[in-house]
Short mmCIF file of C-alpha atoms and ligand atoms in Angstrom, two decimals:
data_model
loop_
_atom_site.label_atom_id
_atom_site.label_comp_id
_atom_site.label_asym_id
_atom_site.label_seq_id
_atom_site.Cartn_x
_atom_site.Cartn_y
_atom_site.Cartn_z
CA MET A 222 56.77 -56.20 38.72
CA CYS A 223 60.50 -55.73 39.09
CA LEU A 224 62.38 -56.14 42.17
CA THR A 225 64.07 -53.30 43.82
CA ILE A 226 67.56 -54.44 44.79
CA PRO A 227 69.18 -54.03 48.14
CA GLY A 228 72.65 -52.38 48.44
CA LYS A 229 74.88 -51.07 51.14
CA VAL A 230 75.81 -47.30 51.20
CA ILE A 231 79.57 -46.98 50.93
CA GLU A 232 79.80 -43.27 50.32
CA ILE A 233 77.53 -40.18 50.37
CA LYS A 234 77.87 -37.03 48.33
CA ASP A 235 74.97 -34.46 48.83
CA GLN A 236 71.84 -36.10 47.33
CA ASN A 237 73.65 -39.05 45.88
CA ALA A 238 75.19 -42.14 47.43
CA LEU A 239 77.39 -44.95 46.16
CA LEU A 240 75.57 -48.19 46.61
CA LYS A 241 77.25 -51.61 46.60
CA THR A 242 74.93 -54.18 45.17
CA SER A 243 75.37 -57.81 43.99
CA SER A 244 76.22 -56.58 40.49
CA GLY A 245 78.78 -53.82 41.52
CA VAL A 246 78.77 -50.29 42.76
CA ARG A 247 76.31 -47.72 41.35
CA GLN A 248 75.38 -44.15 42.15
CA ILE A 249 71.86 -43.57 43.24
CA ASN A 250 69.75 -40.58 44.25
CA ILE A 251 68.86 -40.57 47.98
CA GLY A 252 66.69 -37.46 47.92
CA LEU A 253 63.59 -39.45 49.01
CA ILE A 254 65.12 -40.91 52.15
CA SER A 255 66.06 -39.01 55.27
CA ARG A 256 69.14 -39.33 57.41
CA VAL A 257 71.01 -41.92 55.21
CA LYS A 258 74.45 -42.80 56.49
CA VAL A 259 77.29 -44.95 55.31
CA GLY A 260 76.63 -48.63 56.24
CA ASP A 261 72.89 -48.29 55.83
CA TRP A 262 71.10 -50.81 53.57
CA LEU A 263 68.79 -49.27 50.96
CA LEU A 264 66.44 -50.56 48.35
CA ALA A 265 67.00 -48.98 45.02
CA SER A 266 64.94 -48.92 41.86
CA ILE A 267 67.24 -48.20 38.89
CA ASP A 268 69.04 -45.07 40.22
CA LEU A 269 66.68 -44.00 43.00
CA ALA A 270 66.75 -45.14 46.55
CA VAL A 271 63.22 -45.96 47.64
CA LYS A 272 63.39 -47.37 51.15
CA LYS A 273 65.73 -48.08 54.03
CA ILE A 274 65.80 -51.77 55.05
CA LYS A 275 67.13 -53.98 57.71
CA ALA A 276 70.58 -55.64 57.11
CA LYS A 277 69.08 -59.10 57.75
CA ASP A 278 66.38 -58.70 55.12
CA ALA A 279 68.80 -57.32 52.60
CA GLU A 280 71.20 -60.23 53.16
CA GLU A 281 68.45 -62.78 52.65
CA ILE A 282 67.61 -61.31 49.18
CA LEU A 283 71.27 -61.00 48.22
CA GLU A 284 71.88 -64.63 49.19
CA LEU A 285 69.03 -65.58 46.75
CA LEU A 286 70.44 -63.56 43.94
CA SER A 287 74.18 -63.64 44.12
CA GLY A 288 75.78 -66.48 42.22
CA LYS A 289 79.50 -67.21 42.64
CA LYS A 290 81.57 -65.98 39.71
CA ILE A 291 83.74 -68.97 38.76
CA THR A 292 87.08 -67.76 37.59
CA ASP A 293 89.09 -70.96 37.71
CA THR A 294 88.58 -72.41 34.24
CA ASN A 295 91.48 -74.85 34.39
CA ASN A 296 89.51 -77.99 33.93
CA VAL A 297 87.42 -76.84 31.02
CA SER A 298 88.04 -77.97 27.45
CA PHE A 299 89.33 -75.72 24.61
CA LYS A 300 86.02 -76.44 22.83
CA PHE A 301 83.95 -75.24 25.82
CA ARG A 302 85.94 -72.01 25.98
CA GLU A 303 85.38 -71.52 22.26
CA ILE A 304 81.65 -72.10 22.72
CA LEU A 305 81.51 -69.42 25.50
CA LYS A 306 83.31 -66.95 23.18
CA ASN A 307 80.81 -67.68 20.41
CA ALA A 308 77.98 -67.15 22.96
CA GLN A 309 79.37 -63.58 23.57
CA ILE A 310 78.34 -62.60 20.05
CA GLY A 311 74.97 -64.32 20.59
CA ASP A 312 75.76 -67.06 18.12
CA LEU A 313 75.52 -70.70 18.97
CA THR A 314 75.18 -73.58 16.63
CA LYS A 315 72.95 -76.61 17.50
CA GLU A 316 75.91 -78.78 18.16
CA GLU A 317 77.38 -76.11 20.54
CA ILE A 318 74.09 -75.97 22.40
CA ILE A 319 74.02 -79.74 22.73
CA TYR A 320 77.57 -79.56 24.12
CA LEU A 321 76.37 -77.15 26.79
CA LEU A 322 73.41 -79.39 27.60
CA LYS A 323 75.79 -82.32 28.22
CA THR A 324 78.19 -80.40 30.51
CA GLU A 325 79.01 -81.89 33.86
CA GLY A 326 81.27 -81.04 36.80
CA GLN A 327 83.40 -77.84 36.39
CA GLU A 328 82.09 -77.05 32.90
CA LYS A 329 78.53 -77.12 34.18
CA GLU A 330 79.34 -74.77 37.03
CA VAL A 331 81.19 -72.43 34.67
CA LEU A 332 78.08 -72.50 32.35
CA PHE A 333 75.75 -71.54 35.23
CA SER A 334 78.21 -68.86 36.36
CA GLU A 335 78.52 -67.40 32.78
CA ALA A 336 74.75 -67.46 32.42
CA ASP A 337 74.31 -65.62 35.71
CA ALA A 338 76.90 -63.00 34.52
CA VAL A 339 75.20 -62.52 31.22
CA CYS A 340 71.92 -62.11 33.09
CA LYS A 341 73.31 -59.43 35.34
CA GLU A 342 75.21 -57.61 32.54
CA ASN A 343 71.91 -57.40 30.44
CA LEU A 344 69.22 -57.10 33.00
CA LYS A 345 71.09 -55.67 35.95
CA ASP A 346 69.88 -56.84 39.35
CA PHE A 347 66.25 -56.86 38.53
CA ILE A 348 63.98 -59.80 38.71
CA CYS A 349 60.32 -59.83 37.91
CA LEU A 350 57.42 -61.33 39.90
CA HIS A 351 54.35 -62.48 38.05
CA ALA A 352 51.03 -63.44 39.65
CA ILE A 353 49.27 -66.30 38.00
CA VAL A 354 45.51 -66.85 38.36
CA GLU A 355 44.36 -70.24 37.11
CA PHE A 356 40.77 -69.46 36.54
CA SER A 357 39.46 -72.70 34.88
CA ASN A 358 40.70 -76.30 34.89
CA TYR A 359 38.22 -77.43 32.06
CA CYS A 360 40.01 -78.42 28.95
CA ALA A 361 38.91 -79.50 25.53
CA ASN A 362 42.35 -80.89 24.76
CA ASN A 363 43.87 -84.21 25.54
CA CYS A 364 47.60 -83.55 25.83
CA PHE A 365 49.34 -86.69 26.90
CA TYR A 366 51.35 -85.04 29.69
CA CYS A 367 48.78 -82.81 31.26
CA GLY A 368 46.65 -83.62 34.23
CA LEU A 369 43.79 -81.34 33.07
CA ARG A 370 43.36 -83.42 29.73
CA SER A 371 39.76 -83.91 28.97
CA GLU A 372 39.88 -87.64 29.30
CA ASN A 373 41.15 -87.47 32.90
CA LYS A 374 37.88 -88.15 34.71
CA THR A 375 39.44 -87.86 38.19
CA VAL A 376 39.73 -84.16 37.90
CA VAL A 377 37.20 -82.09 39.88
CA ARG A 378 36.53 -79.32 37.42
CA TYR A 379 35.96 -75.67 38.34
CA ARG A 380 35.42 -72.36 36.60
CA MET A 381 35.85 -68.95 38.29
CA SER A 382 33.16 -66.44 37.52
CA ILE A 383 34.17 -63.15 35.74
CA SER A 384 33.67 -61.16 39.00
CA GLU A 385 35.82 -63.65 40.96
CA ILE A 386 38.65 -63.38 38.35
CA VAL A 387 38.45 -59.61 38.26
CA LYS A 388 38.49 -59.42 42.00
CA VAL A 389 41.52 -61.59 42.51
CA ALA A 390 43.39 -59.71 39.79
CA ASN A 391 42.52 -56.33 41.18
CA GLU A 392 43.57 -57.26 44.68
CA ALA A 393 46.83 -58.73 43.46
CA VAL A 394 47.60 -55.38 41.78
CA ASN A 395 46.09 -52.84 44.15
CA LYS A 396 46.49 -54.55 47.61
CA ILE A 397 49.66 -56.62 47.10
CA GLY A 398 51.26 -54.53 44.33
CA TYR A 399 51.72 -56.97 41.35
CA LYS A 400 52.16 -55.36 38.04
CA MET A 401 52.12 -58.48 35.93
CA ILE A 402 49.10 -60.72 35.99
CA VAL A 403 48.84 -64.06 34.06
CA LEU A 404 45.38 -65.33 33.49
CA GLN A 405 45.62 -69.03 32.70
CA SER A 406 43.02 -71.83 31.97
CA GLY A 407 42.73 -74.98 30.06
CA ALA A 408 41.25 -74.86 26.53
CA ASP A 409 37.86 -73.75 27.88
CA MET A 410 35.50 -72.37 25.23
CA GLN A 411 32.71 -71.76 27.84
CA TYR A 412 34.60 -68.43 28.20
CA THR A 413 33.54 -66.75 24.98
CA ASP A 414 35.72 -64.08 23.36
CA GLU A 415 33.33 -61.52 24.77
CA MET A 416 33.79 -62.89 28.31
CA LEU A 417 37.59 -62.81 27.97
CA VAL A 418 37.44 -59.19 26.67
CA GLU A 419 35.07 -58.23 29.57
CA ILE A 420 37.58 -59.72 32.11
CA ILE A 421 40.50 -57.75 30.67
CA LYS A 422 38.60 -54.58 30.44
CA LYS A 423 37.29 -54.82 34.04
CA ILE A 424 40.71 -55.49 35.43
CA LYS A 425 42.29 -52.74 33.42
CA ALA A 426 39.54 -50.24 34.51
CA LYS A 427 40.63 -50.54 38.16
CA SER A 428 44.26 -51.69 38.01
CA ARG A 429 47.41 -50.44 36.33
CA CYS A 430 48.97 -53.68 35.25
CA PHE A 431 50.23 -55.86 32.33
CA ILE A 432 47.95 -58.72 31.51
CA PHE A 433 49.29 -61.92 30.09
CA MET A 434 46.67 -64.25 28.63
CA SER A 435 47.41 -68.03 28.79
CA VAL A 436 44.30 -69.55 27.23
CA GLY A 437 45.74 -71.67 24.53
CA GLU A 438 44.52 -72.13 20.96
CA ARG A 439 41.84 -69.46 20.51
CA SER A 440 41.07 -67.86 17.16
CA VAL A 441 43.20 -65.05 15.62
CA GLN A 442 40.02 -62.90 16.02
CA CYS A 443 39.89 -63.67 19.74
CA TYR A 444 43.52 -62.64 20.22
CA LYS A 445 42.86 -59.46 18.33
CA LYS A 446 39.87 -58.61 20.50
CA MET A 447 41.81 -59.38 23.65
CA LYS A 448 44.57 -57.10 22.53
CA LYS A 449 42.16 -54.29 21.75
CA ALA A 450 40.67 -54.76 25.22
CA GLY A 451 44.12 -54.15 26.78
CA ALA A 452 45.85 -57.53 27.10
CA ASN A 453 49.67 -57.05 26.78
CA GLY A 454 51.24 -60.48 26.56
CA VAL A 455 50.51 -64.15 25.72
CA LEU A 456 52.00 -67.08 27.51
CA PHE A 457 51.69 -69.92 25.00
CA ARG A 458 54.23 -72.70 24.85
CA PHE A 459 55.12 -74.51 21.67
CA GLU A 460 55.83 -77.54 24.03
CA THR A 461 58.30 -79.15 21.65
CA SER A 462 59.72 -78.02 18.39
CA ASN A 463 59.87 -81.68 17.09
CA PRO A 464 56.78 -82.13 14.99
CA LYS A 465 56.77 -85.93 15.31
CA LEU A 466 57.00 -85.75 19.11
CA TYR A 467 54.35 -82.99 19.10
CA ASN A 468 51.99 -85.19 17.09
CA ILE A 469 52.50 -88.09 19.49
CA LEU A 470 51.80 -85.96 22.59
CA HIS A 471 48.73 -83.98 21.15
CA PRO A 472 46.40 -86.48 19.56
CA LYS A 473 43.24 -84.32 19.72
CA ASN A 474 43.93 -80.61 19.80
CA THR A 475 41.44 -77.84 19.36
CA LEU A 476 43.28 -76.71 16.23
CA LYS A 477 44.01 -79.87 14.44
CA GLY A 478 46.93 -78.56 12.45
CA GLY A 479 49.69 -79.74 14.83
CA LEU A 480 52.84 -77.88 15.66
CA GLN A 481 52.77 -75.79 12.44
CA ASN A 482 49.41 -74.34 13.45
CA ARG A 483 50.52 -73.63 17.05
CA LEU A 484 53.69 -71.82 15.71
CA ALA A 485 51.66 -69.98 13.02
CA LEU A 486 49.25 -68.72 15.72
CA LEU A 487 52.17 -67.64 17.95
CA ARG A 488 53.61 -65.64 15.01
CA GLU A 489 50.21 -64.03 14.35
CA ILE A 490 49.93 -63.13 17.98
CA LYS A 491 53.41 -61.61 17.89
CA LYS A 492 52.46 -59.52 14.80
CA MET A 493 49.54 -58.12 16.66
CA GLY A 494 51.96 -56.42 19.12
CA TYR A 495 51.69 -58.85 21.97
CA TYR A 496 54.75 -59.65 24.16
CA ILE A 497 55.21 -63.38 23.83
CA SER A 498 56.25 -65.95 26.30
CA SER A 499 56.96 -69.38 24.92
CA GLY A 500 59.15 -72.41 25.19
CA PRO A 501 59.24 -76.20 25.65
CA ILE A 502 58.66 -78.74 28.25
CA ILE A 503 62.00 -80.23 29.34
CA GLY A 504 62.38 -84.00 29.64
CA LEU A 505 59.30 -85.14 27.74
CA PRO A 506 59.43 -88.96 27.16
CA GLY A 507 60.96 -89.41 23.79
CA GLN A 508 62.54 -86.02 23.66
CA THR A 509 66.31 -85.98 22.84
CA LEU A 510 69.03 -83.33 23.58
CA GLU A 511 68.88 -82.52 19.83
CA ASP A 512 65.22 -81.71 20.23
CA LEU A 513 65.98 -79.45 23.23
CA ALA A 514 68.68 -77.62 21.40
CA ASP A 515 66.06 -77.03 18.54
CA ASP A 516 63.72 -75.74 21.14
CA ILE A 517 66.30 -73.16 22.34
CA LEU A 518 66.93 -72.14 18.79
CA MET A 519 63.12 -71.96 18.26
CA MET A 520 62.70 -69.58 21.20
CA LYS A 521 65.37 -67.31 19.70
CA LYS A 522 63.87 -67.46 16.20
CA LEU A 523 60.45 -66.47 17.65
CA SER A 524 62.23 -63.58 19.50
CA VAL A 525 60.38 -64.52 22.72
CA GLY A 526 60.23 -61.74 25.28
CA MET A 527 60.09 -64.45 27.95
CA ALA A 528 61.56 -67.96 27.48
CA SER A 529 59.17 -70.13 29.45
CA MET A 530 60.37 -73.63 30.04
CA GLY A 531 59.93 -76.15 32.74
CA PRO A 532 60.55 -79.86 33.47
CA PHE A 533 58.02 -82.50 32.64
CA ILE A 534 56.37 -83.94 35.72
CA PRO A 535 54.31 -87.09 35.20
CA CYS A 536 50.71 -86.84 36.33
CA ASP A 537 48.25 -89.56 37.44
CA GLY A 538 45.30 -90.04 35.09
CA THR A 539 47.44 -89.39 32.04
CA PRO A 540 49.13 -91.84 29.55
CA LEU A 541 52.55 -90.64 30.75
CA ALA A 542 51.81 -91.33 34.52
CA GLY A 543 54.54 -93.96 34.74
CA GLU A 544 57.27 -91.96 33.06
CA SER A 545 60.19 -90.38 34.77
CA HIS A 546 60.13 -86.67 35.40
CA GLY A 547 62.50 -84.22 33.74
CA ASP A 548 65.88 -83.75 35.14
CA VAL A 549 66.60 -80.68 37.38
CA GLU A 550 70.14 -80.33 36.27
CA LEU A 551 69.14 -80.58 32.57
CA SER A 552 66.48 -77.83 33.18
CA LEU A 553 69.09 -75.55 34.74
CA LYS A 554 71.41 -76.23 31.90
CA THR A 555 68.61 -75.48 29.42
CA ILE A 556 67.91 -72.20 31.24
CA ALA A 557 71.60 -71.32 31.24
CA ALA A 558 72.09 -72.11 27.52
CA SER A 559 68.97 -70.08 26.72
CA ARG A 560 70.34 -67.07 28.65
CA LEU A 561 73.54 -67.28 26.62
CA LEU A 562 71.61 -67.30 23.34
CA ILE A 563 68.79 -64.84 24.28
CA PRO A 564 70.62 -62.54 26.73
CA LYS A 565 67.79 -59.92 27.24
CA ALA A 566 64.81 -62.20 27.54
CA ARG A 567 63.03 -62.76 30.85
CA ILE A 568 63.45 -66.37 32.04
CA PRO A 569 61.26 -67.57 34.84
CA VAL A 570 62.06 -70.22 37.34
CA THR A 571 58.98 -72.23 36.65
CA THR A 572 56.64 -73.67 39.18
CA ALA A 573 57.48 -77.13 37.73
CA LEU A 574 61.09 -76.70 38.56
CA GLU A 575 60.21 -75.45 42.04
CA THR A 576 58.00 -78.51 42.41
CA LEU A 577 60.84 -80.88 41.61
CA ASP A 578 63.33 -79.15 44.05
CA PRO A 579 61.37 -76.98 46.35
CA GLN A 580 64.38 -76.14 48.61
CA ASN A 581 66.88 -75.13 46.05
CA ALA A 582 65.32 -74.49 42.60
CA ARG A 583 64.53 -70.82 43.09
CA LYS A 584 68.00 -69.95 44.19
CA ARG A 585 69.75 -72.20 41.75
CA GLY A 586 67.53 -70.95 38.84
CA LEU A 587 68.10 -67.30 39.65
CA GLN A 588 71.93 -68.03 39.83
CA SER A 589 71.88 -69.86 36.49
CA GLY A 590 70.39 -67.28 34.22
CA ALA A 591 66.72 -66.91 35.24
CA ASN A 592 65.41 -63.62 36.36
CA SER A 593 61.63 -64.06 36.99
CA LEU A 594 59.36 -65.92 39.25
CA MET A 595 55.67 -66.90 38.99
CA PHE A 596 53.68 -66.69 42.33
CA ASN A 597 50.45 -68.48 42.47
CA LEU A 598 47.47 -66.27 43.35
CA THR A 599 44.65 -68.80 42.36
CA PRO A 600 42.22 -68.77 45.32
CA ALA A 601 43.08 -71.54 47.87
CA LYS A 602 39.80 -73.36 47.27
CA TYR A 603 40.63 -73.99 43.58
CA ARG A 604 44.37 -74.48 43.74
CA SER A 605 44.63 -78.21 44.32
CA LYS A 606 42.17 -78.75 41.49
CA TYR A 607 44.50 -77.07 38.89
CA LYS A 608 46.58 -80.22 38.87
CA ILE A 609 48.51 -80.22 35.60
CA TYR A 610 50.89 -82.41 37.59
CA PRO A 611 50.98 -83.55 41.31
CA ASN A 612 52.35 -81.74 44.36
CA LYS A 613 52.50 -78.39 42.57
CA PHE A 614 54.76 -75.90 44.45
CA HIS A 615 52.83 -72.95 45.89
CA GLY A 616 55.54 -71.16 47.75
CA ARG A 617 54.83 -67.49 47.66
CA ASP A 618 57.48 -65.55 49.47
CA LYS A 619 56.21 -62.69 51.52
CA ASP A 620 59.73 -61.10 51.90
CA LEU A 621 60.22 -61.29 48.15
CA GLU A 622 56.85 -59.73 47.55
CA ASP A 623 57.62 -56.92 49.98
CA PHE A 624 60.76 -56.20 48.12
CA ALA A 625 59.12 -56.39 44.72
CA LEU A 626 56.10 -54.24 45.65
CA TYR A 627 57.65 -50.97 44.95
CA LYS A 628 54.88 -49.09 43.32
CA GLY A 629 56.71 -45.97 42.20
CA LYS A 630 56.45 -44.84 38.67
CA GLU A 631 60.21 -45.58 38.01
CA SER A 632 59.40 -49.23 38.37
CA TRP A 633 56.45 -49.01 36.05
CA GLU A 634 58.52 -47.00 33.41
CA MET A 635 61.28 -49.54 33.56
CA LEU A 636 58.82 -52.43 32.81
CA THR A 637 57.25 -50.52 29.99
CA ARG A 638 60.64 -49.95 28.45
CA GLU A 639 61.43 -53.62 28.74
CA PHE A 640 58.24 -54.61 27.17
CA LYS A 641 58.71 -52.28 24.17
CA LYS A 642 61.96 -53.97 23.24
CA TYR A 643 60.08 -57.08 22.42
CA ILE A 644 57.07 -55.79 20.63
N1 SAM B 88 45.63 -74.06 27.80
C1 SAM B 88 46.75 -73.16 27.79
C2 SAM B 88 47.68 -73.56 26.64
O1 SAM B 88 47.37 -74.50 25.90
O2 SAM B 88 48.71 -72.91 26.46
C3 SAM B 88 47.49 -73.03 29.06
C4 SAM B 88 47.32 -74.03 30.18
S1 SAM B 88 48.41 -75.35 30.10
C5 SAM B 88 47.89 -76.34 31.41
C6 SAM B 88 49.92 -74.63 30.71
C7 SAM B 88 51.20 -75.32 30.40
O3 SAM B 88 51.38 -76.34 31.43
C8 SAM B 88 51.38 -76.04 29.13
O4 SAM B 88 51.66 -75.15 28.16
C9 SAM B 88 52.50 -77.05 29.50
O5 SAM B 88 53.71 -76.63 29.03
C10 SAM B 88 52.45 -77.12 31.01
N2 SAM B 88 52.29 -78.52 31.42
C11 SAM B 88 51.04 -79.29 31.35
N3 SAM B 88 51.38 -80.52 31.90
C12 SAM B 88 52.59 -80.58 32.29
C13 SAM B 88 53.33 -81.60 33.04
N4 SAM B 88 52.83 -82.79 33.22
N5 SAM B 88 54.66 -81.27 33.30
C14 SAM B 88 55.10 -79.98 33.10
N6 SAM B 88 54.47 -79.08 32.44
C15 SAM B 88 53.14 -79.26 32.09
#
């Protein structure tokens, strides 16, 4: 769902008001709200005021969203300025992306500020909240980085029943107000194609929402059936675009064709009309900045609707348990560089990033080019068992949910328009 953004009324003319928001002043219709006066704070969805709110609540949200525009560019190199110019026409070479990933000090801050500006310019003030339901932690795969890998015998495995999954999703939509539901699991073939279809149909029968499936390497037929049943998007990372690194990290995958197969499946899925969310893990052992630059170019080449990338976090019970985690700053730079190259994509602040920096990641991510959040709605009794890495962040924010739960048709129409751009 997309957030309605707070703004302060600075002028009123009949049914319209000028609203000052974090991205400037805009005219909105105030016909739905009674007794609006100058100085009031309103929540607006596109060009319609939907609710009066307290100044304190509004300021909290604005604080989260409003990055500082850095105008002092004295200490940045000529090369950096040229790269930013090239970014304006959506064209960056691999070398230029690597330069951005290496930025430090003033150049890094300018990169974040530019990415924030590009995000606001292309997607206005809106951010999207997704509800993720992790319905099974069984996995046939053995990815080196993932705590759910089949050889990790310390995991207490669980599967949610069809009725449990449907209930959680329907409550997320109809009680809390989510419009985007992500259903995620390990590679768990106990859920047959027919069961996945049944889950999608049952959710859609009771809830108006977009469903993203994140179930990994299933057959083309399965993806076709899920699409027909009403699934809208697929969250399916390519993990790394370096085939050698991919082979090292995925010794025994369900589809044994390596990276080429995963990418081929992603392309097939896109052709079926799904909205796709994909990207890399940042900071995998053995991954170079060249690899990461290729990953960003790969997301562009795939025309992802959502660029989903998060830092690597080592997990006990995996071969990479003793490795270092991905770097927070590098993750933010990867988000920012991706925003410059793919200006209109949704980019989430991933749970992995929030796990590494629970205090600041959300705010810093949203001010460095990200515009979406994933809130975990997996039932509490299962949550700690879906341990792809340790100490997973579960901070849902009631205030943000309240802001984001605008259920009006404008919000739905806006989302539908956004989706169509990528299908
Ligand atoms: N089975 C599905 C698939 O293959 O796409 C989805 C589930 S999988 C657990 C979801 C994602 O978690 C993976 O695509 C991977 O990027 C991420 N992940 C797994 N282990 C991780 C780790 N240790 N650190 C960061 N991300 C990790």
